[in-house]
Structures are given as structure tokens and as C-alpha cells.
Amino acid sequence: MRRFFRSLVAIATLPGLFILTGCVQHELGHASAYRPDHREKIPVVMPQGAPSISQEFFSDPAGSGHRGIDIVDRIGTPVIAAAPGVVTGSYFEPAYGNRVTIDHGHNADGFKTITVYKHLNSRTVASGDRVARGQQIATLGNTGALAGGLPHLHFEVHREVRPDVKRAVDPHRVWMNGVGQVSCFDPAAAEPDSFRSTYPVPCR
């Protein structure tokens, strides 16, 4: 049965908190527009079976904003590793609730890529666990004060720009199928030579 998601999405910014109205028109296969003041908008192609994106990446000159994408689905939906790596964090925090962080290793330039999964209902991995692409690491939820009551996964990608200094990048830049091409997990796909992400929620 097709469901409609209409809710207020609470997001954190520095120095404070503000509320954006997000409206997802379809249960599957829909991506919300970027904010008008976001300068680097990427045309997004969503597979029909992909859970919808209620809010896109946004950054401002001050370095704050919404540093990932929000994927809406039912509480308890599996959350999967976007790429192989090692779990470096699995814990609860008041603002973002249950979260998991995965280190995907170094690229050819020697810099790391990290993915972060927030507002999880439950976590199924612990720090130190090695995970494969597509392996379940958690379930989707609405934990943490900044979830705004909306069941969703907040997904971030961070890349080192110099040792121990990381910068959030728009996840739409690093999909397996290319920039803006949201890529459902395919167990038969070959692993790329450098970091490429698959959608962190299973497509249907």
C-alpha cells in the first residue's frame, strides 16, 4: 500500500536549531529538491524501488548545514553498510540517537573515507567489526532529539582532506553507478578500486 510521508524535519545547524518542512510525495523512488541556496545541486536519478529521500545535503560558507541525506522508511527497516570497512563507532548519543560509523580505508592518495548512519532504531554491529558491502549493520528508526519524530536514516559521507581532517561530501557524488545515480545494493557487482557507495537502505 502506497503511503505518504508529510512531516516536519528537525535538523541541527550551528549556532542553533531550525525546522524545515519536508514533504515526500511517494513511498519509493522520490528525491526531494535541494535547498534553493545550495550552490552545487546535482541532478538525482532514483531507482523506482529505492526508499525516498526527504532532505538533501546542504552546506553553507560557514561550514554548517545538513551534512548528509535523509532516507525515509518504516521503523525496523534494515540499514546496510554502503561499502566494506571496519566499524569505528557504535553507540547512542542524545542528539542523533543510535549511530554507527564505518571506516572504509585509504584511497590512492592515502586519505580515509568514513560513512555515518544516525537516528537508528537498533545497532547490530560493534566497534572493531569488519563489515561487507550490503551487510546489515542496524535498523532504521527515529532516535535522538534531532530526528523530529520522523522515522529516517541520516546518512553521511566524510573524506579526509589532510591527515585527521575530514570534510562532509554530498553522498550523491560517490554512488557506484556514477554522480547522481543512486545505486541499489547488487551482491553480484564487483568491488571498485576506490570508494564508491551503494544506497544504505535496501531497495525493493
mmCIF file of C-alpha atoms in Angstrom:
data_model
loop_
_atom_site.group_PDB
_atom_site.id
_atom_site.type_symbol
_atom_site.label_atom_id
_atom_site.label_comp_id
_atom_site.label_asym_id
_atom_site.label_seq_id
_atom_site.Cartn_x
_atom_site.Cartn_y
_atom_site.Cartn_z
ATOM 1 C CA MET A 1 0.000 0.000 0.000
ATOM 2 C CA ARG A 2 1.354 3.399 -1.001
ATOM 3 C CA ARG A 3 1.929 5.640 1.965
ATOM 4 C CA PHE A 4 2.513 9.357 2.097
ATOM 5 C CA PHE A 5 5.109 10.968 4.289
ATOM 6 C CA ARG A 6 4.420 14.507 5.449
ATOM 7 C CA SER A 7 6.266 15.807 8.480
ATOM 8 C CA LEU A 8 8.448 18.439 9.937
ATOM 9 C CA VAL A 9 12.114 17.537 9.792
ATOM 10 C CA ALA A 10 14.309 18.882 12.550
ATOM 11 C CA ILE A 11 17.937 19.440 11.650
ATOM 12 C CA ALA A 12 20.861 20.855 13.564
ATOM 13 C CA THR A 13 22.869 23.819 12.417
ATOM 14 C CA LEU A 14 25.465 25.947 14.094
ATOM 15 C CA PRO A 15 24.864 28.003 16.061
ATOM 16 C CA GLY A 16 21.303 26.776 16.573
ATOM 17 C CA LEU A 17 18.464 24.545 15.551
ATOM 18 C CA PHE A 18 15.908 25.280 12.852
ATOM 19 C CA ILE A 19 12.989 23.427 11.317
ATOM 20 C CA LEU A 20 12.428 22.721 7.639
ATOM 21 C CA THR A 21 9.202 21.416 6.185
ATOM 22 C CA GLY A 22 9.847 18.260 4.190
ATOM 23 C CA CYS A 23 7.225 16.631 2.004
ATOM 24 C CA VAL A 24 7.939 13.273 0.408
ATOM 25 C CA GLN A 25 5.298 12.573 -2.219
ATOM 26 C CA HIS A 26 5.945 8.872 -2.794
ATOM 27 C CA GLU A 27 6.929 5.977 -0.603
ATOM 28 C CA LEU A 28 9.568 4.827 -3.076
ATOM 29 C CA GLY A 29 11.702 6.381 -5.779
ATOM 30 C CA HIS A 30 11.402 10.078 -4.914
ATOM 31 C CA ALA A 31 14.147 12.575 -4.057
ATOM 32 C CA SER A 32 13.383 15.986 -2.592
ATOM 33 C CA ALA A 33 14.834 19.073 -4.242
ATOM 34 C CA TYR A 34 17.956 20.741 -2.917
ATOM 35 C CA ARG A 35 17.536 23.950 -0.976
ATOM 36 C CA PRO A 36 17.437 26.925 -3.367
ATOM 37 C CA ASP A 37 20.523 28.476 -1.753
ATOM 38 C CA HIS A 38 22.644 25.325 -2.112
ATOM 39 C CA ARG A 39 25.181 26.127 -4.810
ATOM 40 C CA GLU A 40 26.238 22.676 -6.032
ATOM 41 C CA LYS A 41 22.988 20.971 -6.981
ATOM 42 C CA ILE A 42 23.328 17.505 -8.516
ATOM 43 C CA PRO A 43 20.633 16.011 -10.792
ATOM 44 C CA VAL A 44 19.488 12.901 -8.901
ATOM 45 C CA VAL A 45 18.190 9.715 -10.533
ATOM 46 C CA MET A 46 16.337 7.426 -8.118
ATOM 47 C CA PRO A 47 15.582 3.745 -8.791
ATOM 48 C CA GLN A 48 11.861 3.067 -8.568
ATOM 49 C CA GLY A 49 12.345 0.691 -5.646
ATOM 50 C CA ALA A 50 14.583 2.948 -3.557
ATOM 51 C CA PRO A 51 13.140 4.386 -0.325
ATOM 52 C CA SER A 52 12.683 8.119 -0.793
ATOM 53 C CA ILE A 53 14.997 10.964 0.224
ATOM 54 C CA SER A 54 13.192 13.580 2.312
ATOM 55 C CA GLN A 55 16.092 16.017 2.614
ATOM 56 C CA GLU A 56 19.223 16.580 0.571
ATOM 57 C CA PHE A 57 22.759 17.553 1.503
ATOM 58 C CA PHE A 58 23.302 21.257 2.204
ATOM 59 C CA SER A 59 26.354 23.239 3.189
ATOM 60 C CA ASP A 60 26.867 26.954 3.625
ATOM 61 C CA PRO A 61 30.030 29.088 3.523
ATOM 62 C CA ALA A 62 30.302 28.872 7.311
ATOM 63 C CA GLY A 63 30.658 25.084 7.081
ATOM 64 C CA SER A 64 27.344 24.227 8.755
ATOM 65 C CA GLY A 65 24.161 22.876 7.243
ATOM 66 C CA HIS A 66 22.712 19.414 6.640
ATOM 67 C CA ARG A 67 25.750 17.210 6.094
ATOM 68 C CA GLY A 68 24.049 14.162 4.653
ATOM 69 C CA ILE A 69 20.813 12.869 3.165
ATOM 70 C CA ASP A 70 17.689 11.697 4.989
ATOM 71 C CA ILE A 71 16.113 8.442 3.755
ATOM 72 C CA VAL A 72 12.578 7.751 4.978
ATOM 73 C CA ASP A 73 11.117 4.305 5.576
ATOM 74 C CA ARG A 74 9.459 2.209 8.275
ATOM 75 C CA ILE A 75 10.993 1.774 11.708
ATOM 76 C CA GLY A 76 12.873 -1.516 11.707
ATOM 77 C CA THR A 77 13.849 -1.370 8.014
ATOM 78 C CA PRO A 78 17.373 -2.838 7.621
ATOM 79 C CA VAL A 79 20.251 -0.370 7.318
ATOM 80 C CA ILE A 80 23.194 -1.800 5.367
ATOM 81 C CA ALA A 81 26.860 -0.917 5.003
ATOM 82 C CA ALA A 82 27.342 1.345 1.977
ATOM 83 C CA ALA A 83 30.797 -0.159 1.337
ATOM 84 C CA PRO A 84 33.150 -2.639 3.034
ATOM 85 C CA GLY A 85 35.060 -1.417 6.056
ATOM 86 C CA VAL A 86 35.642 -1.531 9.798
ATOM 87 C CA VAL A 87 33.165 -0.229 12.381
ATOM 88 C CA THR A 88 34.821 2.538 14.398
ATOM 89 C CA GLY A 89 31.791 3.632 16.394
ATOM 90 C CA SER A 90 28.509 2.070 17.540
ATOM 91 C CA TYR A 91 26.766 3.971 20.333
ATOM 92 C CA PHE A 92 23.857 6.153 21.455
ATOM 93 C CA GLU A 93 24.013 9.931 21.799
ATOM 94 C CA PRO A 94 21.186 12.301 22.838
ATOM 95 C CA ALA A 95 21.073 14.456 19.690
ATOM 96 C CA TYR A 96 21.375 11.831 16.932
ATOM 97 C CA GLY A 97 20.324 8.717 18.803
ATOM 98 C CA ASN A 98 21.821 5.386 17.855
ATOM 99 C CA ARG A 99 24.662 5.815 15.374
ATOM 100 C CA VAL A 100 27.228 3.687 13.551
ATOM 101 C CA THR A 101 30.437 4.903 11.928
ATOM 102 C CA ILE A 102 32.424 2.855 9.379
ATOM 103 C CA ASP A 103 35.992 3.477 8.205
ATOM 104 C CA HIS A 104 36.391 2.394 4.576
ATOM 105 C CA GLY A 105 40.154 2.698 4.464
ATOM 106 C CA HIS A 106 42.551 4.840 2.446
ATOM 107 C CA ASN A 107 42.312 5.915 -1.183
ATOM 108 C CA ALA A 108 45.239 6.112 -3.610
ATOM 109 C CA ASP A 109 46.256 9.444 -2.040
ATOM 110 C CA GLY A 110 46.347 7.926 1.444
ATOM 111 C CA PHE A 111 43.186 9.582 2.753
ATOM 112 C CA LYS A 112 40.294 7.838 4.510
ATOM 113 C CA THR A 113 36.595 7.777 3.686
ATOM 114 C CA ILE A 114 34.092 7.417 6.538
ATOM 115 C CA THR A 115 30.338 6.797 6.453
ATOM 116 C CA VAL A 116 27.987 7.694 9.313
ATOM 117 C CA TYR A 117 24.478 6.330 9.995
ATOM 118 C CA LYS A 118 22.256 8.220 12.506
ATOM 119 C CA HIS A 119 18.815 8.029 14.190
ATOM 120 C CA LEU A 120 18.950 4.216 14.133
ATOM 121 C CA ASN A 121 16.351 2.170 15.981
ATOM 122 C CA SER A 122 18.892 -0.539 16.838
ATOM 123 C CA ARG A 123 22.523 -1.408 16.109
ATOM 124 C CA THR A 124 23.704 -4.897 15.126
ATOM 125 C CA VAL A 125 27.469 -4.240 14.958
ATOM 126 C CA ALA A 126 30.114 -3.192 17.458
ATOM 127 C CA SER A 127 33.332 -1.210 17.209
ATOM 128 C CA GLY A 128 36.034 -3.318 15.612
ATOM 129 C CA ASP A 129 33.666 -5.421 13.494
ATOM 130 C CA ARG A 130 34.629 -5.819 9.844
ATOM 131 C CA VAL A 131 31.608 -5.480 7.562
ATOM 132 C CA ALA A 132 30.935 -6.264 3.914
ATOM 133 C CA ARG A 133 29.080 -4.077 1.455
ATOM 134 C CA GLY A 134 25.363 -4.731 1.893
ATOM 135 C CA GLN A 135 25.710 -6.332 5.330
ATOM 136 C CA GLN A 136 23.041 -5.264 7.808
ATOM 137 C CA ILE A 137 24.515 -3.007 10.471
ATOM 138 C CA ALA A 138 21.377 -1.565 12.085
ATOM 139 C CA THR A 139 17.681 -0.850 11.697
ATOM 140 C CA LEU A 140 16.123 2.447 10.680
ATOM 141 C CA GLY A 141 14.486 4.491 13.416
ATOM 142 C CA ASN A 142 13.786 7.920 14.858
ATOM 143 C CA THR A 143 16.026 8.005 17.932
ATOM 144 C CA GLY A 144 17.662 11.192 19.138
ATOM 145 C CA ALA A 145 16.270 14.672 19.754
ATOM 146 C CA LEU A 146 17.048 15.844 16.200
ATOM 147 C CA ALA A 147 15.066 13.095 14.472
ATOM 148 C CA GLY A 148 11.970 15.274 14.798
ATOM 149 C CA GLY A 149 9.821 12.171 15.250
ATOM 150 C CA LEU A 150 10.288 11.184 11.591
ATOM 151 C CA PRO A 151 11.484 7.595 11.015
ATOM 152 C CA HIS A 152 14.504 8.042 8.749
ATOM 153 C CA LEU A 153 18.164 7.295 8.250
ATOM 154 C CA HIS A 154 20.506 10.268 8.235
ATOM 155 C CA PHE A 155 23.453 9.132 6.073
ATOM 156 C CA GLU A 156 26.764 10.998 5.772
ATOM 157 C CA VAL A 157 29.995 10.532 3.813
ATOM 158 C CA HIS A 158 33.204 12.149 5.094
ATOM 159 C CA ARG A 159 36.564 12.283 3.325
ATOM 160 C CA GLU A 160 39.925 13.258 4.724
ATOM 161 C CA VAL A 161 41.362 16.333 3.020
ATOM 162 C CA ARG A 162 44.565 16.021 5.036
ATOM 163 C CA PRO A 163 45.536 13.621 7.819
ATOM 164 C CA ASP A 164 42.903 13.609 10.567
ATOM 165 C CA VAL A 165 40.917 16.453 8.945
ATOM 166 C CA LYS A 166 37.629 15.287 7.401
ATOM 167 C CA ARG A 167 35.057 17.089 5.266
ATOM 168 C CA ALA A 168 31.470 16.027 4.623
ATOM 169 C CA VAL A 169 30.714 15.419 0.951
ATOM 170 C CA ASP A 170 27.369 15.081 -0.798
ATOM 171 C CA PRO A 171 26.611 11.329 -0.969
ATOM 172 C CA HIS A 172 25.279 11.858 -4.493
ATOM 173 C CA ARG A 173 28.897 12.377 -5.620
ATOM 174 C CA VAL A 174 30.034 8.861 -4.758
ATOM 175 C CA TRP A 175 27.374 6.361 -5.881
ATOM 176 C CA MET A 176 28.572 3.138 -7.519
ATOM 177 C CA ASN A 177 26.759 3.940 -10.775
ATOM 178 C CA GLY A 178 28.090 7.491 -11.022
ATOM 179 C CA VAL A 179 27.398 11.008 -9.774
ATOM 180 C CA GLY A 180 23.708 11.487 -9.024
ATOM 181 C CA GLN A 181 22.876 7.849 -9.883
ATOM 182 C CA VAL A 182 21.505 6.387 -6.655
ATOM 183 C CA SER A 183 22.776 2.790 -6.661
ATOM 184 C CA CYS A 184 20.866 -0.053 -5.039
ATOM 185 C CA PHE A 185 22.999 -2.799 -3.500
ATOM 186 C CA ASP A 186 23.811 -5.564 -6.007
ATOM 187 C CA PRO A 187 25.622 -8.563 -4.472
ATOM 188 C CA ALA A 188 26.901 -9.550 -7.927
ATOM 189 C CA ALA A 189 28.616 -6.198 -8.573
ATOM 190 C CA ALA A 190 32.418 -6.160 -8.474
ATOM 191 C CA GLU A 191 34.105 -4.056 -5.807
ATOM 192 C CA PRO A 192 35.593 -0.841 -7.280
ATOM 193 C CA ASP A 193 39.241 0.111 -6.814
ATOM 194 C CA SER A 194 38.326 3.257 -4.872
ATOM 195 C CA PHE A 195 35.468 4.149 -2.513
ATOM 196 C CA ARG A 196 32.034 4.028 -4.102
ATOM 197 C CA SER A 197 28.793 3.901 -2.146
ATOM 198 C CA THR A 198 25.641 1.867 -2.521
ATOM 199 C CA TYR A 199 22.318 3.002 -1.052
ATOM 200 C CA PRO A 200 22.392 2.297 2.699
ATOM 201 C CA VAL A 201 18.787 1.042 2.771
ATOM 202 C CA PRO A 202 17.731 -1.972 0.640
ATOM 203 C CA CYS A 203 15.729 -1.229 -2.499
ATOM 204 C CA ARG A 204 12.532 -3.190 -3.144
#
